[in-house]
PDB file of C-alpha atoms and ligand atoms in Angstrom:
ATOM      1  CA  UNK A   1     -36.750  46.413-116.340  1.00 41.00           C
ATOM      2  CA  UNK A   2     -33.234  47.033-117.571  1.00 41.00           C
ATOM      3  CA  UNK A   3     -32.374  44.754-120.461  1.00 43.00           C
ATOM      4  CA  UNK A   4     -28.888  43.208-120.525  1.00 41.00           C
ATOM      5  CA  UNK A   5     -26.408  45.773-121.788  1.00 41.00           C
ATOM      6  CA  UNK A   6     -29.167  48.285-122.488  1.00 47.00           C
ATOM      7  CA  UNK A   7     -29.223  51.186-120.081  1.00 55.00           C
ATOM      8  CA  UNK A   8     -32.755  52.184-121.073  1.00 71.00           C
ATOM      9  CA  UNK A   9     -35.600  51.679-118.662  1.00 87.00           C
ATOM     10  CA  UNK A  10     -38.695  50.473-120.488  1.00 93.00           C
ATOM     11  CA  UNK A  11     -42.304  49.945-119.424  1.00 96.00           C
ATOM     12  CA  UNK A  12     -45.429  49.095-121.385  1.00 97.00           C
ATOM     13  CA  UNK A  13     -49.166  49.573-120.966  1.00 98.00           C
ATOM     14  CA  UNK A  14     -52.169  48.428-122.982  1.00 98.00           C
ATOM     15  CA  UNK A  15     -55.856  49.048-123.439  1.00 98.00           C
ATOM     16  CA  UNK A  16     -58.617  48.072-125.862  1.00 97.00           C
ATOM     17  CA  UNK A  17     -61.443  49.498-127.967  1.00 97.00           C
ATOM     18  CA  UNK A  18     -65.066  49.777-126.938  1.00 96.00           C
ATOM     19  CA  UNK A  19     -68.427  49.859-128.677  1.00 97.00           C
ATOM     20  CA  UNK A  20     -71.579  51.460-127.327  1.00 97.00           C
ATOM     21  CA  UNK A  21     -74.308  48.813-127.489  1.00 98.00           C
ATOM     22  CA  UNK A  22     -77.049  51.333-126.771  1.00 98.00           C
ATOM     23  CA  UNK A  23     -77.473  54.805-125.275  1.00 97.00           C
ATOM     24  CA  UNK A  24     -75.079  57.051-127.236  1.00 95.00           C
ATOM     25  CA  UNK A  25     -76.176  60.700-127.310  1.00 95.00           C
ATOM     26  CA  UNK A  26     -78.925  60.111-124.723  1.00 96.00           C
ATOM     27  CA  UNK A  27     -76.093  59.441-122.233  1.00 93.00           C
ATOM     28  CA  UNK A  28     -75.049  63.096-122.585  1.00 91.00           C
ATOM     29  CA  UNK A  29     -78.480  64.025-121.139  1.00 93.00           C
ATOM     30  CA  UNK A  30     -78.271  61.689-118.150  1.00 93.00           C
ATOM     31  CA  UNK A  31     -79.787  58.568-119.724  1.00 95.00           C
ATOM     32  CA  UNK A  32     -78.077  55.193-119.247  1.00 96.00           C
ATOM     33  CA  UNK A  33     -75.864  53.506-121.819  1.00 96.00           C
ATOM     34  CA  UNK A  34     -74.533  49.991-122.248  1.00 97.00           C
ATOM     35  CA  UNK A  35     -71.011  49.636-123.523  1.00 96.00           C
ATOM     36  CA  UNK A  36     -69.050  46.536-124.477  1.00 95.00           C
ATOM     37  CA  UNK A  37     -65.271  45.996-124.512  1.00 94.00           C
ATOM     38  CA  UNK A  38     -63.707  45.087-127.860  1.00 94.00           C
ATOM     39  CA  UNK A  39     -60.789  43.250-126.297  1.00 91.00           C
ATOM     40  CA  UNK A  40     -59.319  42.044-129.592  1.00 91.00           C
ATOM     41  CA  UNK A  41     -58.794  45.590-130.835  1.00 95.00           C
ATOM     42  CA  UNK A  42     -55.817  46.823-128.886  1.00 97.00           C
ATOM     43  CA  UNK A  43     -53.449  49.705-128.327  1.00 98.00           C
ATOM     44  CA  UNK A  44     -50.092  49.394-126.629  1.00 98.00           C
ATOM     45  CA  UNK A  45     -47.833  52.142-125.336  1.00 98.00           C
ATOM     46  CA  UNK A  46     -44.166  51.915-124.462  1.00 97.00           C
ATOM     47  CA  UNK A  47     -42.224  54.419-122.355  1.00 95.00           C
ATOM     48  CA  UNK A  48     -38.425  54.357-122.542  1.00 94.00           C
ATOM     49  CA  UNK A  49     -35.821  56.467-120.767  1.00 90.00           C
ATOM     50  CA  UNK A  50     -32.575  57.897-122.064  1.00 87.00           C
ATOM     51  CA  UNK A  51     -33.737  60.765-124.295  1.00 88.00           C
ATOM     52  CA  UNK A  52     -32.670  64.399-124.123  1.00 89.00           C
ATOM     53  CA  UNK A  53     -36.324  65.513-124.174  1.00 91.00           C
ATOM     54  CA  UNK A  54     -39.787  63.968-124.139  1.00 93.00           C
ATOM     55  CA  UNK A  55     -40.602  62.517-127.540  1.00 95.00           C
ATOM     56  CA  UNK A  56     -43.775  60.929-128.956  1.00 97.00           C
ATOM     57  CA  UNK A  57     -43.948  58.373-131.739  1.00 97.00           C
ATOM     58  CA  UNK A  58     -47.283  57.226-133.138  1.00 97.00           C
ATOM     59  CA  UNK A  59     -48.904  56.764-136.535  1.00 94.00           C
ATOM     60  CA  UNK A  60     -49.682  60.500-136.835  1.00 90.00           C
ATOM     61  CA  UNK A  61     -46.673  62.156-135.313  1.00 96.00           C
ATOM     62  CA  UNK A  62     -43.021  61.709-134.499  1.00 97.00           C
ATOM     63  CA  UNK A  63     -41.352  64.484-132.581  1.00 97.00           C
ATOM     64  CA  UNK A  64     -41.063  66.405-129.333  1.00 97.00           C
ATOM     65  CA  UNK A  65     -44.016  66.098-126.988  1.00 95.00           C
ATOM     66  CA  UNK A  66     -43.890  69.870-126.593  1.00 94.00           C
ATOM     67  CA  UNK A  67     -44.780  70.391-130.278  1.00 97.00           C
ATOM     68  CA  UNK A  68     -47.597  67.887-130.878  1.00 96.00           C
ATOM     69  CA  UNK A  69     -50.451  68.832-133.250  1.00 95.00           C
ATOM     70  CA  UNK A  70     -53.787  69.893-131.680  1.00 93.00           C
ATOM     71  CA  UNK A  71     -55.327  66.391-131.833  1.00 90.00           C
ATOM     72  CA  UNK A  72     -52.531  65.050-129.606  1.00 94.00           C
ATOM     73  CA  UNK A  73     -52.490  67.900-127.093  1.00 95.00           C
ATOM     74  CA  UNK A  74     -54.774  65.978-124.739  1.00 94.00           C
ATOM     75  CA  UNK A  75     -52.275  63.173-124.622  1.00 95.00           C
ATOM     76  CA  UNK A  76     -49.440  65.649-123.994  1.00 96.00           C
ATOM     77  CA  UNK A  77     -51.503  67.155-121.146  1.00 95.00           C
ATOM     78  CA  UNK A  78     -51.999  63.694-119.665  1.00 96.00           C
ATOM     79  CA  UNK A  79     -48.255  63.048-119.736  1.00 95.00           C
ATOM     80  CA  UNK A  80     -47.591  66.466-118.172  1.00 93.00           C
ATOM     81  CA  UNK A  81     -50.014  65.623-115.382  1.00 92.00           C
ATOM     82  CA  UNK A  82     -48.828  62.070-114.786  1.00 91.00           C
ATOM     83  CA  UNK A  83     -45.122  62.750-115.012  1.00 87.00           C
ATOM     84  CA  UNK A  84     -43.203  62.847-111.753  1.00 79.00           C
ATOM     85  CA  UNK A  85     -40.099  64.868-112.358  1.00 60.00           C
ATOM     86  CA  UNK A  86     -38.259  63.316-109.449  1.00 58.00           C
ATOM     87  CA  UNK A  87     -38.836  59.849-110.888  1.00 59.00           C
ATOM     88  CA  UNK A  88     -36.309  57.718-112.700  1.00 57.00           C
ATOM     89  CA  UNK A  89     -35.748  58.621-116.309  1.00 55.00           C
ATOM     90  CA  UNK A  90     -36.786  62.179-115.547  1.00 62.00           C
ATOM     91  CA  UNK A  91     -34.507  63.714-118.190  1.00 81.00           C
ATOM     92  CA  UNK A  92     -36.489  62.709-121.229  1.00 90.00           C
ATOM     93  CA  UNK A  93     -38.677  59.828-122.288  1.00 92.00           C
ATOM     94  CA  UNK A  94     -39.749  58.279-125.563  1.00 95.00           C
ATOM     95  CA  UNK A  95     -43.439  57.325-125.711  1.00 97.00           C
ATOM     96  CA  UNK A  96     -44.325  54.956-128.534  1.00 98.00           C
ATOM     97  CA  UNK A  97     -47.969  54.165-129.297  1.00 98.00           C
ATOM     98  CA  UNK A  98     -49.087  51.315-131.540  1.00 98.00           C
ATOM     99  CA  UNK A  99     -52.803  50.990-132.132  1.00 97.00           C
ATOM    100  CA  UNK A 100     -55.108  48.641-134.065  1.00 96.00           C
ATOM    101  CA  UNK A 101     -58.099  50.870-133.367  1.00 96.00           C
ATOM    102  CA  UNK A 102     -59.172  53.053-136.294  1.00 95.00           C
ATOM    103  CA  UNK A 103     -59.295  56.711-135.311  1.00 92.00           C
ATOM    104  CA  UNK A 104     -62.571  58.597-135.557  1.00 91.00           C
ATOM    105  CA  UNK A 105     -64.935  55.624-135.732  1.00 95.00           C
ATOM    106  CA  UNK A 106     -66.443  55.873-132.246  1.00 91.00           C
ATOM    107  CA  UNK A 107     -64.456  52.910-130.986  1.00 95.00           C
ATOM    108  CA  UNK A 108     -62.659  54.762-128.227  1.00 93.00           C
ATOM    109  CA  UNK A 109     -59.258  55.054-129.915  1.00 93.00           C
ATOM    110  CA  UNK A 110     -58.261  58.272-128.133  1.00 92.00           C
ATOM    111  CA  UNK A 111     -59.345  57.056-124.692  1.00 94.00           C
ATOM    112  CA  UNK A 112     -57.651  53.694-125.229  1.00 97.00           C
ATOM    113  CA  UNK A 113     -54.395  55.354-126.299  1.00 97.00           C
ATOM    114  CA  UNK A 114     -54.588  57.615-123.242  1.00 97.00           C
ATOM    115  CA  UNK A 115     -55.188  54.639-120.929  1.00 98.00           C
ATOM    116  CA  UNK A 116     -52.290  52.707-122.442  1.00 98.00           C
ATOM    117  CA  UNK A 117     -49.942  55.703-122.071  1.00 98.00           C
ATOM    118  CA  UNK A 118     -51.037  56.361-118.479  1.00 97.00           C
ATOM    119  CA  UNK A 119     -50.472  52.711-117.562  1.00 97.00           C
ATOM    120  CA  UNK A 120     -47.060  52.624-119.236  1.00 97.00           C
ATOM    121  CA  UNK A 121     -46.029  55.928-117.647  1.00 96.00           C
ATOM    122  CA  UNK A 122     -46.953  54.857-114.115  1.00 95.00           C
ATOM    123  CA  UNK A 123     -45.345  51.450-114.541  1.00 95.00           C
ATOM    124  CA  UNK A 124     -42.234  53.220-115.838  1.00 93.00           C
ATOM    125  CA  UNK A 125     -42.168  55.413-112.744  1.00 91.00           C
ATOM    126  CA  UNK A 126     -42.764  52.420-110.487  1.00 91.00           C
ATOM    127  CA  UNK A 127     -45.930  54.031-109.101  1.00 91.00           C
ATOM    128  CA  UNK A 128     -49.286  52.288-108.592  1.00 93.00           C
ATOM    129  CA  UNK A 129     -52.098  53.621-110.738  1.00 95.00           C
ATOM    130  CA  UNK A 130     -55.460  53.252-109.002  1.00 95.00           C
ATOM    131  CA  UNK A 131     -58.528  53.081-111.271  1.00 93.00           C
ATOM    132  CA  UNK A 132     -59.718  56.523-110.089  1.00 93.00           C
ATOM    133  CA  UNK A 133     -56.405  58.130-111.077  1.00 94.00           C
ATOM    134  CA  UNK A 134     -56.392  56.280-114.393  1.00 96.00           C
ATOM    135  CA  UNK A 135     -59.880  57.643-115.147  1.00 93.00           C
ATOM    136  CA  UNK A 136     -58.848  61.148-114.140  1.00 93.00           C
ATOM    137  CA  UNK A 137     -55.839  61.039-116.480  1.00 95.00           C
ATOM    138  CA  UNK A 138     -57.798  59.587-119.403  1.00 95.00           C
ATOM    139  CA  UNK A 139     -60.486  62.222-118.932  1.00 92.00           C
ATOM    140  CA  UNK A 140     -57.852  64.996-119.059  1.00 92.00           C
ATOM    141  CA  UNK A 141     -56.905  63.709-122.494  1.00 93.00           C
ATOM    142  CA  UNK A 142     -60.537  63.156-123.543  1.00 89.00           C
ATOM    143  CA  UNK A 143     -61.537  66.731-122.653  1.00 86.00           C
ATOM    144  CA  UNK A 144     -59.093  68.010-125.265  1.00 82.00           C
ATOM    145  CA  UNK A 145     -60.384  65.517-127.837  1.00 71.00           C
ATOM    146  CA  UNK A 146     -64.154  65.854-127.282  1.00 67.00           C
ATOM    147  CA  UNK A 147     -64.897  69.019-125.294  1.00 66.00           C
ATOM    148  CA  UNK A 148     -67.309  67.723-122.649  1.00 67.00           C
ATOM    149  CA  UNK A 149     -67.247  63.950-122.916  1.00 69.00           C
ATOM    150  CA  UNK A 150     -69.697  61.935-120.829  1.00 78.00           C
ATOM    151  CA  UNK A 151     -66.747  59.845-119.614  1.00 83.00           C
ATOM    152  CA  UNK A 152     -68.145  56.657-121.097  1.00 87.00           C
ATOM    153  CA  UNK A 153     -65.078  55.972-123.234  1.00 90.00           C
ATOM    154  CA  UNK A 154     -62.670  56.345-120.304  1.00 91.00           C
ATOM    155  CA  UNK A 155     -64.676  53.817-118.323  1.00 90.00           C
ATOM    156  CA  UNK A 156     -65.161  51.372-121.150  1.00 93.00           C
ATOM    157  CA  UNK A 157     -61.566  51.119-122.334  1.00 95.00           C
ATOM    158  CA  UNK A 158     -60.271  50.485-118.818  1.00 92.00           C
ATOM    159  CA  UNK A 159     -62.607  47.589-117.960  1.00 89.00           C
ATOM    160  CA  UNK A 160     -63.119  44.138-119.421  1.00 89.00           C
ATOM    161  CA  UNK A 161     -66.820  43.487-118.939  1.00 91.00           C
ATOM    162  CA  UNK A 162     -69.961  45.014-120.465  1.00 94.00           C
ATOM    163  CA  UNK A 163     -70.892  48.089-118.439  1.00 95.00           C
ATOM    164  CA  UNK A 164     -74.007  49.997-117.469  1.00 96.00           C
ATOM    165  CA  UNK A 165     -73.100  53.659-117.439  1.00 94.00           C
ATOM    166  CA  UNK A 166     -74.893  56.796-116.274  1.00 94.00           C
ATOM    167  CA  UNK A 167     -72.920  60.025-116.465  1.00 89.00           C
ATOM    168  CA  UNK A 168     -71.528  61.083-113.076  1.00 87.00           C
ATOM    169  CA  UNK A 169     -73.448  58.267-111.421  1.00 87.00           C
ATOM    170  CA  UNK A 170     -73.665  54.538-111.775  1.00 73.00           C
ATOM    171  CA  UNK A 171     -71.096  52.327-113.364  1.00 88.00           C
ATOM    172  CA  UNK A 172     -71.870  48.662-113.023  1.00 92.00           C
ATOM    173  CA  UNK A 173     -70.662  45.500-114.729  1.00 93.00           C
ATOM    174  CA  UNK A 174     -73.567  43.852-116.561  1.00 94.00           C
ATOM    175  CA  UNK A 175     -74.282  40.122-116.400  1.00 90.00           C
ATOM    176  CA  UNK A 176     -75.386  38.335-119.551  1.00 93.00           C
ATOM    177  CA  UNK A 177     -78.000  35.584-119.345  1.00 93.00           C
ATOM    178  CA  UNK A 178     -76.463  33.966-122.414  1.00 93.00           C
ATOM    179  CA  UNK A 179     -73.549  34.532-124.751  1.00 93.00           C
ATOM    180  CA  UNK A 180     -73.825  36.909-127.703  1.00 95.00           C
ATOM    181  CA  UNK A 181     -71.649  37.933-130.602  1.00 96.00           C
ATOM    182  CA  UNK A 182     -71.270  41.627-131.285  1.00 97.00           C
ATOM    183  CA  UNK A 183     -70.004  42.448-134.760  1.00 98.00           C
ATOM    184  CA  UNK A 184     -68.628  45.932-135.374  1.00 98.00           C
ATOM    185  CA  UNK A 185     -68.078  47.350-138.865  1.00 98.00           C
ATOM    186  CA  UNK A 186     -66.715  50.682-140.024  1.00 98.00           C
ATOM    187  CA  UNK A 187     -68.684  52.663-142.593  1.00 97.00           C
ATOM    188  CA  UNK A 188     -67.242  54.487-145.589  1.00 93.00           C
ATOM    189  CA  UNK A 189     -66.189  57.555-143.603  1.00 95.00           C
ATOM    190  CA  UNK A 190     -65.041  58.416-140.083  1.00 96.00           C
ATOM    191  CA  UNK A 191     -67.620  59.831-137.711  1.00 94.00           C
ATOM    192  CA  UNK A 192     -67.672  63.248-136.125  1.00 90.00           C
ATOM    193  CA  UNK A 193     -68.741  62.946-132.510  1.00 87.00           C
ATOM    194  CA  UNK A 194     -68.275  66.638-131.701  1.00 86.00           C
ATOM    195  CA  UNK A 195     -70.486  67.743-134.633  1.00 92.00           C
ATOM    196  CA  UNK A 196     -73.016  64.996-133.920  1.00 94.00           C
ATOM    197  CA  UNK A 197     -73.371  66.041-130.265  1.00 91.00           C
ATOM    198  CA  UNK A 198     -73.929  69.651-131.428  1.00 93.00           C
ATOM    199  CA  UNK A 199     -76.448  68.538-134.038  1.00 96.00           C
ATOM    200  CA  UNK A 200     -78.440  66.582-131.458  1.00 96.00           C
ATOM    201  CA  UNK A 201     -78.403  69.542-129.077  1.00 94.00           C
ATOM    202  CA  UNK A 202     -79.795  71.742-131.845  1.00 95.00           C
ATOM    203  CA  UNK A 203     -82.402  69.164-132.854  1.00 94.00           C
ATOM    204  CA  UNK A 204     -83.812  68.816-129.333  1.00 93.00           C
ATOM    205  CA  UNK A 205     -83.307  72.499-128.476  1.00 90.00           C
ATOM    206  CA  UNK A 206     -81.144  71.448-125.533  1.00 82.00           C
ATOM    207  CA  UNK A 207     -84.268  69.931-123.915  1.00 83.00           C
ATOM    208  CA  UNK A 208     -83.231  66.755-122.104  1.00 82.00           C
ATOM    209  CA  UNK A 209     -86.860  65.577-121.818  1.00 86.00           C
ATOM    210  CA  UNK A 210     -87.169  65.503-125.640  1.00 86.00           C
ATOM    211  CA  UNK A 211     -88.881  62.408-127.015  1.00 92.00           C
ATOM    212  CA  UNK A 212     -85.959  60.649-128.733  1.00 95.00           C
ATOM    213  CA  UNK A 213     -83.745  61.088-125.665  1.00 96.00           C
ATOM    214  CA  UNK A 214     -86.385  59.682-123.332  1.00 97.00           C
ATOM    215  CA  UNK A 215     -87.105  56.860-125.751  1.00 97.00           C
ATOM    216  CA  UNK A 216     -83.402  55.978-126.004  1.00 98.00           C
ATOM    217  CA  UNK A 217     -83.260  55.904-122.205  1.00 98.00           C
ATOM    218  CA  UNK A 218     -86.251  53.582-122.056  1.00 98.00           C
ATOM    219  CA  UNK A 219     -84.693  51.319-124.700  1.00 98.00           C
ATOM    220  CA  UNK A 220     -81.417  51.154-122.745  1.00 98.00           C
ATOM    221  CA  UNK A 221     -83.320  49.930-119.664  1.00 98.00           C
ATOM    222  CA  UNK A 222     -85.074  47.326-121.814  1.00 98.00           C
ATOM    223  CA  UNK A 223     -81.791  46.242-123.364  1.00 98.00           C
ATOM    224  CA  UNK A 224     -80.258  45.696-119.950  1.00 97.00           C
ATOM    225  CA  UNK A 225     -83.197  43.558-118.858  1.00 97.00           C
ATOM    226  CA  UNK A 226     -83.069  41.515-122.100  1.00 97.00           C
ATOM    227  CA  UNK A 227     -79.331  40.974-121.730  1.00 96.00           C
ATOM    228  CA  UNK A 228     -79.783  39.718-118.191  1.00 95.00           C
ATOM    229  CA  UNK A 229     -82.587  37.368-119.244  1.00 95.00           C
ATOM    230  CA  UNK A 230     -80.644  36.117-122.247  1.00 94.00           C
ATOM    231  CA  UNK A 231     -83.555  37.228-124.441  1.00 96.00           C
ATOM    232  CA  UNK A 232     -81.378  37.973-127.440  1.00 95.00           C
ATOM    233  CA  UNK A 233     -84.115  38.279-130.075  1.00 95.00           C
ATOM    234  CA  UNK A 234     -85.930  40.989-128.092  1.00 97.00           C
ATOM    235  CA  UNK A 235     -82.571  42.642-127.456  1.00 97.00           C
ATOM    236  CA  UNK A 236     -82.064  42.718-131.227  1.00 98.00           C
ATOM    237  CA  UNK A 237     -85.395  44.493-131.723  1.00 98.00           C
ATOM    238  CA  UNK A 238     -84.457  47.040-129.076  1.00 98.00           C
ATOM    239  CA  UNK A 239     -81.213  47.795-130.945  1.00 98.00           C
ATOM    240  CA  UNK A 240     -83.104  48.362-134.194  1.00 98.00           C
ATOM    241  CA  UNK A 241     -85.512  50.722-132.403  1.00 98.00           C
ATOM    242  CA  UNK A 242     -82.506  52.629-131.009  1.00 98.00           C
ATOM    243  CA  UNK A 243     -81.063  53.004-134.510  1.00 98.00           C
ATOM    244  CA  UNK A 244     -84.369  54.519-135.631  1.00 98.00           C
ATOM    245  CA  UNK A 245     -84.236  57.058-132.817  1.00 98.00           C
ATOM    246  CA  UNK A 246     -80.641  57.967-133.655  1.00 98.00           C
ATOM    247  CA  UNK A 247     -81.603  58.365-137.322  1.00 97.00           C
ATOM    248  CA  UNK A 248     -84.458  60.622-136.191  1.00 96.00           C
ATOM    249  CA  UNK A 249     -81.895  62.728-134.329  1.00 96.00           C
ATOM    250  CA  UNK A 250     -80.031  63.089-137.630  1.00 97.00           C
ATOM    251  CA  UNK A 251     -76.788  61.295-136.749  1.00 98.00           C
ATOM    252  CA  UNK A 252     -77.059  58.280-139.078  1.00 98.00           C
ATOM    253  CA  UNK A 253     -75.830  58.317-142.683  1.00 97.00           C
ATOM    254  CA  UNK A 254     -77.034  56.461-145.801  1.00 98.00           C
ATOM    255  CA  UNK A 255     -74.070  54.059-145.567  1.00 97.00           C
ATOM    256  CA  UNK A 256     -74.688  53.325-141.883  1.00 98.00           C
ATOM    257  CA  UNK A 257     -78.357  52.674-142.740  1.00 98.00           C
ATOM    258  CA  UNK A 258     -77.276  50.360-145.602  1.00 98.00           C
ATOM    259  CA  UNK A 259     -74.939  48.401-143.335  1.00 98.00           C
ATOM    260  CA  UNK A 260     -77.669  48.042-140.704  1.00 98.00           C
ATOM    261  CA  UNK A 261     -80.078  46.729-143.370  1.00 98.00           C
ATOM    262  CA  UNK A 262     -77.453  44.361-144.820  1.00 98.00           C
ATOM    263  CA  UNK A 263     -76.789  42.881-141.355  1.00 98.00           C
ATOM    264  CA  UNK A 264     -80.509  42.412-140.673  1.00 98.00           C
ATOM    265  CA  UNK A 265     -81.072  40.779-144.084  1.00 98.00           C
ATOM    266  CA  UNK A 266     -78.211  38.373-143.304  1.00 98.00           C
ATOM    267  CA  UNK A 267     -80.007  37.279-140.142  1.00 97.00           C
ATOM    268  CA  UNK A 268     -78.615  39.591-137.453  1.00 98.00           C
ATOM    269  CA  UNK A 269     -80.973  39.778-134.470  1.00 98.00           C
ATOM    270  CA  UNK A 270     -80.444  43.520-134.340  1.00 98.00           C
ATOM    271  CA  UNK A 271     -78.201  46.244-135.728  1.00 98.00           C
ATOM    272  CA  UNK A 272     -77.607  49.951-135.187  1.00 98.00           C
ATOM    273  CA  UNK A 273     -74.997  52.657-135.526  1.00 98.00           C
ATOM    274  CA  UNK A 274     -72.565  52.848-132.625  1.00 98.00           C
ATOM    275  CA  UNK A 275     -70.841  55.927-131.209  1.00 94.00           C
ATOM    276  CA  UNK A 276     -71.398  59.513-132.230  1.00 93.00           C
ATOM    277  CA  UNK A 277     -72.441  58.804-135.843  1.00 96.00           C
ATOM    278  CA  UNK A 278     -72.278  61.107-138.902  1.00 96.00           C
ATOM    279  CA  UNK A 279     -70.110  58.294-140.276  1.00 97.00           C
ATOM    280  CA  UNK A 280     -68.117  55.996-138.050  1.00 97.00           C
ATOM    281  CA  UNK A 281     -69.229  52.494-137.193  1.00 98.00           C
ATOM    282  CA  UNK A 282     -72.253  50.257-136.710  1.00 98.00           C
ATOM    283  CA  UNK A 283     -72.771  47.060-134.789  1.00 98.00           C
ATOM    284  CA  UNK A 284     -74.862  43.940-135.213  1.00 98.00           C
ATOM    285  CA  UNK A 285     -75.922  41.184-132.842  1.00 98.00           C
ATOM    286  CA  UNK A 286     -76.050  37.422-133.364  1.00 97.00           C
ATOM    287  CA  UNK A 287     -76.328  34.495-130.987  1.00 94.00           C
ATOM    288  CA  UNK A 288     -74.340  31.848-132.911  1.00 93.00           C
ATOM    289  CA  UNK A 289     -70.949  31.589-134.644  1.00 92.00           C
ATOM    290  CA  UNK A 290     -72.747  30.624-137.907  1.00 94.00           C
ATOM    291  CA  UNK A 291     -74.934  33.733-137.681  1.00 94.00           C
ATOM    292  CA  UNK A 292     -71.864  35.787-136.992  1.00 95.00           C
ATOM    293  CA  UNK A 293     -70.130  34.454-140.115  1.00 96.00           C
ATOM    294  CA  UNK A 294     -73.078  35.328-142.413  1.00 97.00           C
ATOM    295  CA  UNK A 295     -73.376  38.811-140.954  1.00 98.00           C
ATOM    296  CA  UNK A 296     -69.642  39.492-141.304  1.00 98.00           C
ATOM    297  CA  UNK A 297     -69.788  38.394-144.968  1.00 97.00           C
ATOM    298  CA  UNK A 298     -72.884  40.500-145.642  1.00 98.00           C
ATOM    299  CA  UNK A 299     -71.266  43.575-144.108  1.00 98.00           C
ATOM    300  CA  UNK A 300     -68.138  43.083-146.188  1.00 98.00           C
ATOM    301  CA  UNK A 301     -70.267  42.705-149.326  1.00 98.00           C
ATOM    302  CA  UNK A 302     -72.127  45.921-148.404  1.00 97.00           C
ATOM    303  CA  UNK A 303     -68.876  47.890-148.427  1.00 97.00           C
ATOM    304  CA  UNK A 304     -67.885  47.915-144.760  1.00 98.00           C
ATOM    305  CA  UNK A 305     -64.277  49.007-144.222  1.00 96.00           C
ATOM    306  CA  UNK A 306     -63.132  46.779-141.380  1.00 96.00           C
ATOM    307  CA  UNK A 307     -65.198  44.236-139.479  1.00 97.00           C
ATOM    308  CA  UNK A 308     -64.479  42.728-136.046  1.00 96.00           C
ATOM    309  CA  UNK A 309     -66.402  40.449-133.733  1.00 94.00           C
ATOM    310  CA  UNK A 310     -66.375  39.960-130.021  1.00 93.00           C
ATOM    311  CA  UNK A 311     -67.979  37.093-128.151  1.00 93.00           C
ATOM    312  CA  UNK A 312     -69.471  38.139-124.840  1.00 93.00           C
ATOM    313  CA  UNK A 313     -69.896  35.128-122.645  1.00 89.00           C
ATOM    314  CA  UNK A 314     -73.088  34.403-120.724  1.00 87.00           C
ATOM    315  CA  UNK A 315     -73.051  33.686-117.010  1.00 80.00           C
ATOM    316  CA  UNK A 316     -75.064  30.456-117.169  1.00 60.00           C
TER     317      UNK A 316
HETATM  318  O1  PMV B   1     -66.795  58.652-128.886  1.00 63.51           O
HETATM  319  P1  PMV B   1     -67.977  58.047-129.573  1.00 63.51           P
HETATM  320  O2  PMV B   1     -68.090  58.391-131.015  1.00 63.51           O
HETATM  321  O3  PMV B   1     -68.141  56.586-129.241  1.00 63.51           O
HETATM  322  O4  PMV B   1     -69.309  58.741-128.976  1.00 63.51           O
HETATM  323  C1  PMV B   1     -69.487  58.967-127.662  1.00 63.51           C
HETATM  324  C2  PMV B   1     -70.917  58.890-127.318  1.00 63.51           C
HETATM  325  C3  PMV B   1     -71.702  60.183-127.277  1.00 63.51           C
HETATM  326  O5  PMV B   1     -72.818  59.903-126.447  1.00 63.51           O
HETATM  327  C4  PMV B   1     -72.200  60.564-128.659  1.00 63.51           C
HETATM  328  C5  PMV B   1     -70.916  61.358-126.723  1.00 63.51           C
HETATM  329  C6  PMV B   1     -70.518  61.205-125.269  1.00 63.51           C
HETATM  330  O6  PMV B   1     -69.648  62.000-124.836  1.00 63.51           O
HETATM  331  O7  PMV B   1     -71.083  60.368-124.546  1.00 63.51           O
END
């Protein structure tokens, strides 16, 4: 699109946050996970032509793409990979990223930013971006950010329905027997997924058949069945059991535990940490807007940083 009088070519792309409902950490060892889109928490990217060199502007950095700090090198690698030098605007582009997703809270901020940039870049170049190519590009960026990611974030931020995910295998949209509200709250400090994954590996001695991993896998299967049946109270219990397993693996924190307890006291059907842990975020489940309101208030009173809700609609 060339705006009137403006010679710059501009294209935009967007993506959204995600929250892992159940299965974090165990997913690294081949167990299933359920992940939900947080469509209200968005990131947008804009690519514009007419610059002498490639430049990036985001909340953490403004400058040449060739000199980004380490935490943005994945994104720079993605752009390097997705950039077609013969394309229009080949001289230099400005990439601007605006994100509502807090960084480091297990909500998929890096994958969502990567997806938004990839979409904007391909639109800018007038080239179709098939889902498989989008995933490949996002995973290039994610490898820099997380080492050996399971790929769950890349999947989750590029799709709009709850997903059943098994590393390198299945990826299926999940049907809900009835609507639920998922409330996500940030704890006092960001998480540290890389450290948490290492900690879990140490705790289980790298043994994928270890009890907590197997138990988390079993709970994920149960959660999927409960979701399908619309059995939200049993689903809530499954989430609480998953939190206990994650705490046993050492990735919860006192504040995450407090927030989980505060949500349950306020009537949440279930609550657990979400994402890598060691800080980061938690989520809670309710089945009504009134329940959602009480839980949001309780989480705020218990010192949550930011709180969001998403309504996932049932099929019936
Ligand atoms: O990126 P986070 O914090 O949502 O955590 C990802 C989930 C883990 O299972 C802990 C790691 C992974 O790569 O799947």
